[in-house]
Amino acid sequence: YDGVQYGPEHNIQGLKFETKLFWLINAAAGGSLGGSVDWGAFSGDDKSLLIDYIKVEGFNWSTALPRINIANTSDPNAATKLEAETHHAMSGMQAENCVEGGQNLGWIDALPDGTGDWVQWDINVPVEGDWKLEQRNAVNNGGASAGFRVRVDGTQVASGSIPNTGGWQNWATSSTNSFHLTAGNHTLQWQATTSGQNLNWVRLVKQQAASCNDYVKNQGETNIDCGGPCGPCPSCSNGVKDSFDQLDWFESNVDCGGPCPACSGPGAGVGSTLQAESAHPGNQSGTQLENGGTTVGFFDQGDWLRFSGINMSTLNGIRLRAAGANSGGVLQVRSGSLTGLILAEYTMQATGGWTTWAERDVVFTATDSWTSGDLYLIGKSGTGIMNIDYLTLLTKDNSAGGGNGFPVSIPNPSFVSGTSGWSTYFNNGGSFTTVAGGSNNWGRITVPAVTSPAVRWHQQLYQTQVSDGGTYTLKAWFHGTSSPKTIDCFIEMNGGAYTNYALQTVTSTGSSNWVQCNVTSSAIPAGQSFKFGVRGGDTTATYDVDDFELINN
């Protein structure tokens, strides 16, 4: 070598010297192995090529890395990680120390036509089937994503892009779509199609045999029963197993890629329970899974969860199973998008610990008419707002005392006296207890006979502040524990001489017969504290009350 170069040096490493020399020269003219011919490298009418020197260094393949078995012998479906620096062949990349331990490959470049640096491994696939490639990358591409392709035995089987991670050592894991591999020896190649990325490792993961219920399977899920109208599908192929395998609540024209047709079905309706972790992955921001992937935690300001396919046309609230050591954090519920209609805001009350679970009811102050839309839980303020196990979609239950009863605008549908504004007043022998009723409690009140309006306040149940003013309608369901029993529903302004008073007397015909009372007040000024509730009727009575609704007309 005389020190004079005609062009940049091409350093091709790890290539077995099994091909003819002229093929190597032509490949070098293209800039890299596998690249297209760069005709600009030739000169003159005869398109001659100036070669400075060719240096071929020997390599002892008897001491080289053995072919990698991608699964252990005891479990042919297990994944084996392929460290980038332990490749069998590579072009254009350089190894460097990695903050996650060991080394990664960096200085990865690509031409504008998508021909980029590459790394490959000789692998042995133990069983035929569908596989996907997981990879660990850092992308620092001026805010843009970085592209790649995957080849097996020279045939492209997958491609995609990796979002920007914000630094050369900020690592994120992603995966490709599944592709089919036969058992035996193969060459696996990963190639960059854009610059600005590092590679730490890749691994092949065997996909489990798919089984599809309801004709559909959402991306990343197998054996999911959407609870919709679609019939069973006996043989769906190309399924991808989700990390936590949670229920998908909306069937939306999703085809699993096999012989079964796509099917659409209704959104989740009232009474449906949505597991919080079903928002992972892809339908959340900022939160983390806990307790083996069964709950969602680290819910802070700016974080959010999204639940799709929700029927909101009859939805008046949600019931959260939540836990938290802090009070004061605010959860916001929105419809449609992160900036959509605000349905409600809820201020968290501590439960006593991050794994001390309690139901927390969030009453909607606005409603949407969508029969299928997205429901968002958003951290409005606070750090460590709450952990969430699940939420139940609720509305008014016209059967009362059963199912999922829910008040329109009064908190505490579980009917626990002394919380969320509920209170009882007795000075003549009355009593209050809470009765468990499946998923919904109700109140049981024993009161003496009421012979005069002057003592009706003894049976007051609730007192609240009117923020908007106007007329209000009270609805409540009740039944007597023995029949027949009468009861009075009332609304009146607090502290007045029965001002704005409205009263209705209804009669229950049996202990299993729930009856609704409906009473509307005259105008109540804004800012006025007032009380409403029920009082005893014609005799000393024990009766149950449930499902209060207070409606601003």
Coordinates of C-alpha atoms in Angstrom, one line a residue:
Y1 CA 0.0 0.0 0.0
D2 CA 1.6 3.3 -1.2
G3 CA -0.6 5.7 0.9
V4 CA -2.5 7.1 -2.1
Q5 CA -6.3 6.5 -2.0
Y6 CA -8.6 6.8 -5.0
G7 CA -11.7 6.6 -2.7
P8 CA -12.9 5.8 0.8
E9 CA -11.9 2.4 2.2
H10 CA -14.7 -0.2 2.5
N11 CA -14.2 -2.5 5.5
I12 CA -16.3 -5.6 5.2
Q13 CA -15.9 -7.8 8.3
G14 CA -16.9 -11.3 9.1
L15 CA -17.5 -12.6 5.6
K16 CA -16.6 -16.2 4.9
F17 CA -14.3 -16.3 1.9
E18 CA -16.5 -18.6 0.0
T19 CA -17.4 -16.4 -3.0
K20 CA -15.3 -15.5 -6.0
L21 CA -13.0 -12.5 -5.7
F22 CA -14.6 -10.6 -8.6
W23 CA -17.9 -10.7 -6.8
L24 CA -16.3 -9.0 -3.8
I25 CA -14.9 -6.2 -6.0
N26 CA -18.3 -5.5 -7.6
A27 CA -19.9 -5.5 -4.2
A28 CA -17.4 -2.9 -3.0
A29 CA -18.3 -0.7 -5.9
G30 CA -21.8 -0.5 -4.6
G31 CA -20.5 0.6 -1.2
S32 CA -21.4 -2.4 0.8
L33 CA -22.3 -6.0 0.5
G34 CA -25.7 -6.5 -0.9
G35 CA -25.9 -2.9 -2.2
S36 CA -26.7 -1.9 -5.7
V37 CA -23.9 -1.0 -8.1
D38 CA -22.7 2.5 -7.8
W39 CA -22.0 3.4 -11.5
G40 CA -20.5 6.7 -10.4
A41 CA -17.5 4.7 -9.1
F42 CA -16.6 3.7 -12.7
S43 CA -14.8 6.1 -15.1
G44 CA -14.4 6.5 -18.8
D45 CA -16.4 5.2 -21.7
D46 CA -15.4 1.7 -20.9
K47 CA -16.7 2.1 -17.3
S48 CA -13.4 0.9 -15.9
L49 CA -12.9 0.7 -12.1
L50 CA -9.8 1.8 -10.4
I51 CA -8.8 -0.5 -7.6
D52 CA -6.1 0.7 -5.1
Y53 CA -5.6 -2.6 -3.2
I54 CA -7.5 -5.6 -1.9
K55 CA -6.5 -7.0 1.5
V56 CA -7.9 -10.3 2.5
E57 CA -7.3 -11.3 6.1
G58 CA -7.6 -14.9 7.2
F59 CA -10.0 -15.9 10.0
N60 CA -10.0 -19.2 11.9
W61 CA -13.6 -20.4 11.6
S62 CA -12.9 -23.4 13.8
T63 CA -12.7 -21.0 16.8
A64 CA -15.6 -18.7 15.6
L65 CA -18.9 -18.3 17.4
P66 CA -21.0 -21.4 17.0
R67 CA -24.4 -21.3 15.3
I68 CA -26.9 -19.9 17.9
N69 CA -29.8 -22.0 19.0
I70 CA -32.6 -19.5 19.5
A71 CA -34.4 -21.7 22.1
N72 CA -33.2 -24.0 24.8
T73 CA -33.7 -27.7 24.4
S74 CA -36.2 -28.1 27.2
D75 CA -38.6 -25.4 25.9
P76 CA -38.6 -25.0 22.1
N77 CA -40.8 -21.9 22.4
A78 CA -38.5 -20.0 24.7
A79 CA -36.7 -16.9 23.4
T80 CA -32.9 -16.5 23.2
K81 CA -31.4 -13.0 23.2
L82 CA -28.9 -12.3 20.5
E83 CA -26.5 -9.6 21.7
A84 CA -25.6 -7.2 18.9
E85 CA -21.9 -7.4 19.6
T86 CA -21.8 -11.3 19.4
H87 CA -22.7 -11.3 15.7
H88 CA -21.4 -13.7 13.1
A89 CA -21.1 -11.0 10.4
M90 CA -21.5 -7.2 10.3
S91 CA -20.9 -4.2 8.0
G92 CA -20.4 -0.6 9.0
M93 CA -21.2 -0.7 12.7
Q94 CA -18.9 -0.3 15.7
A95 CA -19.1 -1.7 19.2
E96 CA -19.2 0.6 22.2
N97 CA -19.9 0.2 26.0
C98 CA -23.6 0.2 26.9
V99 CA -25.1 1.7 30.0
E100 CA -27.2 -1.4 30.4
G101 CA -24.1 -3.6 30.6
G102 CA -21.9 -5.2 28.0
Q103 CA -21.7 -3.5 24.6
N104 CA -24.0 -2.3 21.9
L105 CA -23.5 -1.5 18.2
G106 CA -23.4 2.1 17.2
W107 CA -22.3 4.4 14.4
I108 CA -25.1 2.9 12.3
D109 CA -25.6 4.7 9.0
A110 CA -27.8 4.3 6.0
L111 CA -27.9 5.8 2.5
P112 CA -30.9 7.8 1.2
D113 CA -32.1 4.8 -0.7
G114 CA -32.5 2.8 2.5
T115 CA -29.4 0.7 2.1
G116 CA -27.8 0.7 5.5
D117 CA -25.3 -1.0 7.9
W118 CA -26.3 -4.5 8.9
V119 CA -25.5 -7.2 11.4
Q120 CA -26.4 -10.9 11.1
W121 CA -26.4 -14.1 13.1
D122 CA -26.4 -17.8 12.2
I123 CA -29.3 -19.3 14.1
N124 CA -31.0 -22.7 14.5
V125 CA -34.8 -22.7 14.8
P126 CA -36.0 -25.7 16.8
V127 CA -39.6 -25.8 15.6
E128 CA -41.6 -24.5 12.7
G129 CA -44.0 -21.7 13.5
D130 CA -44.7 -18.0 13.7
W131 CA -42.1 -15.9 15.4
K132 CA -41.6 -12.2 16.0
L133 CA -38.4 -10.2 16.5
E134 CA -38.0 -8.1 19.6
Q135 CA -35.2 -5.5 19.6
R136 CA -33.6 -3.0 22.0
N137 CA -32.7 0.3 20.4
A138 CA -31.7 3.8 21.2
V139 CA -32.7 6.4 18.6
N140 CA -31.3 10.0 18.4
N141 CA -32.3 11.0 15.0
G142 CA -33.2 14.7 15.4
G143 CA -36.6 13.8 16.8
A144 CA -37.5 11.5 13.9
S145 CA -37.9 7.8 14.0
A146 CA -35.4 5.3 12.7
G147 CA -36.1 2.6 10.2
F148 CA -35.0 -1.0 9.9
R149 CA -35.7 -4.3 8.0
V150 CA -35.2 -7.9 8.9
R151 CA -34.1 -10.6 6.5
V152 CA -34.0 -14.4 6.9
D153 CA -31.9 -16.2 4.4
G154 CA -31.8 -13.1 2.3
T155 CA -35.6 -12.6 2.1
Q156 CA -37.2 -9.7 3.9
V157 CA -39.7 -10.8 6.6
A158 CA -40.3 -7.6 8.6
S159 CA -39.7 -3.9 8.6
G160 CA -40.7 -0.9 10.6
S161 CA -39.7 2.2 12.4
I162 CA -38.6 2.9 16.0
P163 CA -39.7 6.1 17.7
N164 CA -37.1 8.6 18.9
T165 CA -35.8 7.8 22.4
G166 CA -34.0 11.1 23.0
G167 CA -30.4 9.9 23.3
W168 CA -27.8 7.4 22.2
Q169 CA -28.1 5.4 25.5
N170 CA -31.8 5.9 26.1
W171 CA -33.1 2.4 25.3
A172 CA -36.5 1.1 24.4
T173 CA -37.8 -2.3 23.3
S174 CA -40.1 -2.8 20.3
S175 CA -41.2 -5.8 18.3
T176 CA -42.1 -6.6 14.7
N177 CA -45.1 -8.3 13.2
S178 CA -45.0 -12.1 13.3
F179 CA -43.4 -14.1 10.4
H180 CA -43.1 -17.8 9.6
L181 CA -39.9 -19.8 10.1
T182 CA -39.2 -23.4 9.3
A183 CA -37.2 -25.5 11.6
G184 CA -33.4 -25.7 11.0
N185 CA -30.5 -23.5 10.2
H186 CA -31.1 -19.9 9.0
T187 CA -29.2 -16.6 8.7
L188 CA -30.9 -13.7 10.5
Q189 CA -30.0 -10.2 9.4
W190 CA -31.0 -6.9 10.9
Q191 CA -30.3 -3.8 8.6
A192 CA -30.8 -0.1 9.2
T193 CA -32.8 1.8 6.6
T194 CA -32.1 5.2 8.2
S195 CA -29.2 6.6 10.3
G196 CA -29.3 7.8 13.9
Q197 CA -29.8 4.6 15.9
N198 CA -28.0 2.1 18.1
L199 CA -28.7 -1.6 18.6
N200 CA -28.2 -3.5 21.8
W201 CA -29.8 -6.9 21.2
V202 CA -32.5 -8.7 19.3
R203 CA -34.4 -11.9 20.1
L204 CA -36.8 -14.2 18.4
V205 CA -40.0 -15.0 20.3
K206 CA -42.2 -18.0 19.4
Q207 CA -45.9 -17.1 19.0
Q208 CA -48.3 -19.4 20.8
A209 CA -50.9 -21.3 18.9
A210 CA -53.8 -19.0 18.3
S211 CA -57.3 -19.5 19.4
C212 CA -59.9 -16.9 18.6
N213 CA -63.3 -16.3 20.2
D214 CA -65.9 -14.1 18.7
Y215 CA -64.3 -14.2 15.2
V216 CA -61.9 -11.4 16.2
K217 CA -58.6 -10.9 17.9
N218 CA -57.1 -7.5 18.5
Q219 CA -53.4 -7.0 17.8
G220 CA -51.4 -8.5 20.6
E221 CA -54.1 -10.8 22.0
T222 CA -55.2 -14.4 21.8
N223 CA -58.1 -16.3 23.4
I224 CA -60.0 -13.1 24.0
D225 CA -63.7 -13.2 24.4
C226 CA -65.1 -9.8 23.6
G227 CA -68.5 -10.6 25.0
G228 CA -70.2 -9.6 21.7
P229 CA -72.4 -11.2 19.2
C230 CA -69.7 -13.0 17.1
G231 CA -69.7 -16.8 17.1
P232 CA -66.7 -19.1 17.9
C233 CA -63.8 -19.3 15.5
P234 CA -62.3 -22.8 15.4
S235 CA -58.9 -22.1 13.8
C236 CA -57.5 -18.6 13.7
S237 CA -53.8 -18.4 12.8
N238 CA -51.1 -15.8 13.1
G239 CA -52.1 -14.7 16.6
V240 CA -49.9 -12.6 18.8
K241 CA -50.1 -13.2 22.5
D242 CA -50.5 -10.1 24.7
S243 CA -48.2 -9.5 27.7
F244 CA -51.1 -9.6 30.1
D245 CA -53.8 -11.2 28.0
Q246 CA -56.6 -8.9 29.2
L247 CA -60.2 -8.5 28.0
D248 CA -60.8 -6.3 25.0
W249 CA -64.1 -4.6 25.4
F250 CA -64.9 -3.6 21.8
E251 CA -65.0 -5.7 18.7
S252 CA -64.1 -3.4 15.8
N253 CA -63.6 -5.0 12.5
V254 CA -60.4 -6.7 13.6
D255 CA -59.2 -9.7 11.5
C256 CA -56.6 -12.0 13.1
G257 CA -55.2 -12.8 9.7
G258 CA -56.4 -16.4 9.5
P259 CA -59.4 -18.1 8.0
C260 CA -62.0 -16.4 10.3
P261 CA -63.9 -13.3 9.1
A262 CA -63.8 -10.0 10.9
C263 CA -66.8 -9.0 13.0
S264 CA -67.9 -5.9 14.8
G265 CA -70.0 -5.7 18.0
P266 CA -71.4 -3.2 20.5
G267 CA -69.3 -1.2 22.9
A268 CA -69.1 -2.0 26.6
G269 CA -72.3 -1.0 28.3
V270 CA -73.5 -0.3 31.8
G271 CA -72.4 -2.8 34.4
S272 CA -69.3 -3.8 32.4
T273 CA -66.1 -4.0 34.5
L274 CA -62.9 -2.8 32.7
Q275 CA -59.6 -4.0 34.1
A276 CA -57.3 -1.0 34.4
E277 CA -54.4 -3.0 33.0
S278 CA -56.4 -3.6 29.8
A279 CA -55.3 -0.1 28.8
H280 CA -51.7 -1.5 28.6
P281 CA -49.9 -1.5 26.2
G282 CA -50.6 1.4 23.8
N283 CA -53.6 3.0 25.5
Q284 CA -51.9 4.8 28.3
S285 CA -49.2 7.3 29.1
G286 CA -47.0 7.6 32.2
T287 CA -48.5 4.8 34.3
Q288 CA -46.9 1.5 35.2
L289 CA -48.2 -2.0 35.8
E290 CA -48.0 -3.5 39.3
N291 CA -48.9 -6.7 41.2
G292 CA -47.8 -9.0 38.4
G293 CA -49.5 -6.9 35.7
T294 CA -53.0 -6.9 37.3
T295 CA -53.2 -3.2 38.5
V296 CA -52.1 0.2 37.3
G297 CA -50.0 2.5 39.5
F298 CA -47.7 5.6 39.4
F299 CA -50.7 7.6 38.2
D300 CA -49.6 11.2 38.3
Q301 CA -50.5 14.6 36.8
G302 CA -50.5 14.3 33.0
D303 CA -50.7 10.5 33.0
W304 CA -53.8 8.9 31.3
L305 CA -55.6 5.7 30.6
R306 CA -57.9 5.1 27.6
F307 CA -60.7 2.6 27.3
S308 CA -62.2 2.1 23.9
G309 CA -65.6 1.1 22.6
I310 CA -67.6 2.5 25.6
N311 CA -71.3 3.0 25.2
M312 CA -71.8 6.3 26.9
S313 CA -75.4 7.0 25.9
T314 CA -76.8 5.7 29.2
L315 CA -73.6 6.2 31.3
N316 CA -73.8 8.4 34.3
G317 CA -70.7 7.5 36.2
I318 CA -68.0 5.0 37.0
R319 CA -67.0 3.1 40.2
L320 CA -63.3 2.8 40.7
R321 CA -61.6 0.2 42.8
A322 CA -58.7 2.3 43.9
A323 CA -55.9 2.4 46.5
G324 CA -53.8 5.3 47.6
A325 CA -51.7 6.7 50.5
N326 CA -52.3 10.3 49.5
S327 CA -55.4 12.6 49.5
G328 CA -56.0 15.6 47.3
G329 CA -54.9 14.3 43.8
V330 CA -57.5 15.0 41.1
L331 CA -58.6 12.5 38.5
Q332 CA -60.4 13.9 35.4
V333 CA -62.7 11.8 33.2
R334 CA -63.1 12.9 29.6
S335 CA -65.0 11.6 26.6
G336 CA -63.5 11.1 23.1
S337 CA -60.0 12.5 23.5
L338 CA -57.5 13.9 26.0
T339 CA -59.1 17.3 25.3
G340 CA -62.7 16.1 25.0
L341 CA -65.8 16.8 27.0
I342 CA -65.1 16.8 30.8
L343 CA -67.5 14.2 32.2
A344 CA -66.3 14.5 35.9
E345 CA -63.5 15.3 38.2
Y346 CA -62.8 13.3 41.4
T347 CA -60.5 14.3 44.3
M348 CA -58.9 11.3 45.8
Q349 CA -59.4 10.4 49.4
A350 CA -56.6 8.2 50.8
T351 CA -57.6 4.5 51.5
G352 CA -54.7 3.9 54.0
G353 CA -52.1 2.5 51.6
W354 CA -51.2 1.6 48.0
T355 CA -52.6 -1.9 48.3
T356 CA -55.5 -1.0 50.6
W357 CA -58.4 -1.1 48.1
A358 CA -61.7 0.6 48.3
E359 CA -64.5 1.6 45.8
R360 CA -64.6 5.2 44.8
D361 CA -67.6 6.6 42.9
V362 CA -67.2 9.3 40.3
V363 CA -70.5 10.9 39.3
F364 CA -70.7 12.5 35.8
T365 CA -71.7 16.1 35.7
A366 CA -72.0 15.9 31.9
T367 CA -73.0 13.1 29.6
D368 CA -72.2 12.2 26.1
S369 CA -74.4 10.4 23.5
W370 CA -71.8 8.2 21.9
T371 CA -72.8 4.5 21.6
S372 CA -69.1 3.7 21.0
G373 CA -66.3 6.0 22.0
D374 CA -63.2 6.4 24.1
L375 CA -63.3 7.0 27.8
Y376 CA -60.2 8.7 29.3
L377 CA -59.0 8.8 32.9
I378 CA -56.5 11.7 33.2
G379 CA -54.3 12.8 36.1
K380 CA -55.3 16.5 36.4
S381 CA -53.1 17.3 39.5
G382 CA -51.0 15.6 42.1
T383 CA -48.3 12.9 42.4
G384 CA -49.3 9.4 43.3
I385 CA -53.0 10.2 42.7
M386 CA -54.1 6.6 43.0
N387 CA -53.6 3.0 42.0
I388 CA -56.4 1.5 40.0
D389 CA -57.6 -2.2 39.9
Y390 CA -60.7 -1.8 37.8
L391 CA -63.6 0.5 37.0
T392 CA -67.3 -0.4 36.6
L393 CA -69.6 1.5 34.2
L394 CA -72.7 2.6 36.0
T395 CA -76.0 4.3 35.5
K396 CA -79.4 4.7 37.2
D397 CA -80.8 1.2 38.0
N398 CA -84.6 1.4 37.6
S399 CA -85.1 -1.9 39.4
A400 CA -83.6 -0.3 42.5
G401 CA -81.9 -2.2 45.3
G402 CA -80.2 -4.5 42.8
G403 CA -77.8 -4.4 39.9
N404 CA -75.6 -1.3 39.7
G405 CA -77.6 1.5 41.2
F406 CA -76.1 4.9 40.8
P407 CA -77.2 8.5 41.6
V408 CA -77.2 11.1 38.9
S409 CA -75.5 13.9 40.9
I410 CA -75.2 12.7 44.5
P411 CA -71.9 11.0 45.7
N412 CA -71.7 7.9 47.7
P413 CA -74.1 5.4 46.0
S414 CA -72.9 2.7 48.4
F415 CA -75.0 4.6 51.0
V416 CA -72.6 4.8 53.9
S417 CA -73.8 7.3 56.5
G418 CA -71.4 10.0 57.5
T419 CA -69.4 10.0 54.2
S420 CA -69.6 12.3 51.2
G421 CA -72.3 14.4 52.8
W422 CA -74.7 11.7 53.8
S423 CA -76.1 12.2 57.3
T424 CA -79.0 11.0 59.4
Y425 CA -80.7 12.8 62.3
F426 CA -82.9 11.1 64.8
N427 CA -83.9 12.3 68.2
N428 CA -86.8 10.0 68.9
G429 CA -85.5 6.5 68.5
G430 CA -84.7 6.3 64.8
S431 CA -81.8 4.3 63.5
F432 CA -79.8 3.7 60.3
T433 CA -77.9 0.7 59.0
T434 CA -76.3 -0.2 55.7
V435 CA -77.5 -3.3 53.9
A436 CA -75.2 -5.2 51.5
G437 CA -76.9 -5.8 48.2
G438 CA -74.5 -7.6 45.8
S439 CA -72.5 -4.9 44.0
N440 CA -74.8 -2.2 45.4
N441 CA -75.6 -1.3 49.0
W442 CA -78.7 0.5 50.2
G443 CA -79.8 2.2 53.4
R444 CA -82.2 0.8 56.0
I445 CA -83.9 3.3 58.3
T446 CA -86.2 2.6 61.2
V447 CA -88.3 5.6 62.2
P448 CA -91.3 6.2 64.4
A449 CA -94.6 7.3 63.0
V450 CA -94.6 11.0 61.8
T451 CA -97.7 12.8 62.9
S452 CA -96.6 16.4 62.3
P453 CA -94.5 18.1 59.6
A454 CA -92.6 19.7 62.5
V455 CA -90.6 16.5 63.1
R456 CA -89.8 15.6 59.5
W457 CA -86.2 16.9 59.9
H458 CA -85.6 14.0 62.3
Q459 CA -85.3 11.8 59.3
Q460 CA -83.2 14.0 57.2
L461 CA -80.7 12.1 55.0
Y462 CA -78.7 14.6 53.1
Q463 CA -77.7 18.2 53.1
T464 CA -75.8 20.0 50.3
Q465 CA -74.9 23.3 48.8
V466 CA -76.8 24.5 45.7
S467 CA -74.2 26.0 43.3
D468 CA -76.4 26.8 40.3
G469 CA -79.7 27.6 41.8
G470 CA -83.1 26.8 40.3
T471 CA -85.6 24.0 40.8
Y472 CA -84.6 20.5 41.7
T473 CA -86.2 17.1 41.4
L474 CA -85.5 14.4 43.9
K475 CA -86.1 10.8 42.9
A476 CA -85.5 7.8 45.3
W477 CA -86.5 4.2 45.5
F478 CA -87.8 2.5 48.6
H479 CA -89.6 -0.5 49.9
G480 CA -90.8 -1.5 53.3
T481 CA -89.4 -4.6 55.0
S482 CA -93.0 -5.6 55.6
S483 CA -96.1 -4.4 53.7
P484 CA -97.8 -2.1 53.3
K485 CA -95.7 0.9 54.3
T486 CA -95.8 4.5 53.3
I487 CA -92.9 7.0 53.0
D488 CA -92.5 10.7 52.3
C489 CA -89.9 12.2 50.0
F490 CA -89.1 15.9 50.6
I491 CA -86.9 18.8 49.5
E492 CA -86.6 22.0 51.5
M493 CA -84.3 24.9 52.0
N494 CA -82.1 24.5 55.1
G495 CA -82.8 26.8 58.1
G496 CA -86.1 28.1 56.7
A497 CA -89.7 27.6 57.9
Y498 CA -90.1 24.7 55.4
T499 CA -89.3 27.1 52.6
N500 CA -89.4 25.7 49.1
Y501 CA -90.8 22.5 50.5
A502 CA -92.1 19.8 48.3
L503 CA -93.4 16.4 49.5
Q504 CA -94.7 13.2 48.0
T505 CA -96.2 10.2 49.8
V506 CA -95.9 6.8 48.2
T507 CA -96.8 3.3 49.4
S508 CA -94.9 0.1 49.1
T509 CA -97.0 -3.0 48.6
G510 CA -94.4 -5.5 49.6
S511 CA -90.9 -6.1 50.8
S512 CA -89.7 -7.1 47.4
N513 CA -91.6 -4.4 45.5
W514 CA -89.5 -1.3 45.0
V515 CA -91.4 2.0 44.4
Q516 CA -90.0 5.3 43.2
C517 CA -90.9 8.7 44.6
N518 CA -90.5 11.8 42.5
V519 CA -90.8 15.3 43.9
T520 CA -89.8 18.7 42.5
S521 CA -89.0 21.9 44.5
S522 CA -89.8 25.5 43.7
A523 CA -86.9 27.8 43.0
I524 CA -83.9 27.6 45.3
P525 CA -81.3 30.5 45.2
A526 CA -77.7 29.7 44.2
G527 CA -75.4 29.2 47.1
Q528 CA -78.2 28.1 49.4
S529 CA -77.7 25.1 51.6
F530 CA -80.7 22.8 51.5
K531 CA -81.7 19.3 52.6
F532 CA -83.6 16.5 51.0
G533 CA -84.4 12.9 51.9
V534 CA -87.2 10.7 53.1
R535 CA -89.1 10.5 56.3
G536 CA -91.3 7.9 58.0
G537 CA -94.9 7.6 57.1
D538 CA -98.1 6.6 58.9
T539 CA -96.6 4.1 61.4
T540 CA -93.4 3.2 63.0
A541 CA -91.6 1.6 60.1
T542 CA -88.4 0.0 58.9
Y543 CA -87.8 0.6 55.3
D544 CA -85.0 0.5 52.7
V545 CA -84.0 3.4 50.5
D546 CA -81.7 3.4 47.5
D547 CA -80.6 5.1 44.3
F548 CA -81.1 8.8 45.0
E549 CA -81.1 11.2 42.1
L550 CA -81.0 14.9 42.5
I551 CA -81.6 16.7 39.2
N552 CA -81.1 20.4 38.5
N553 CA -84.0 21.3 36.2

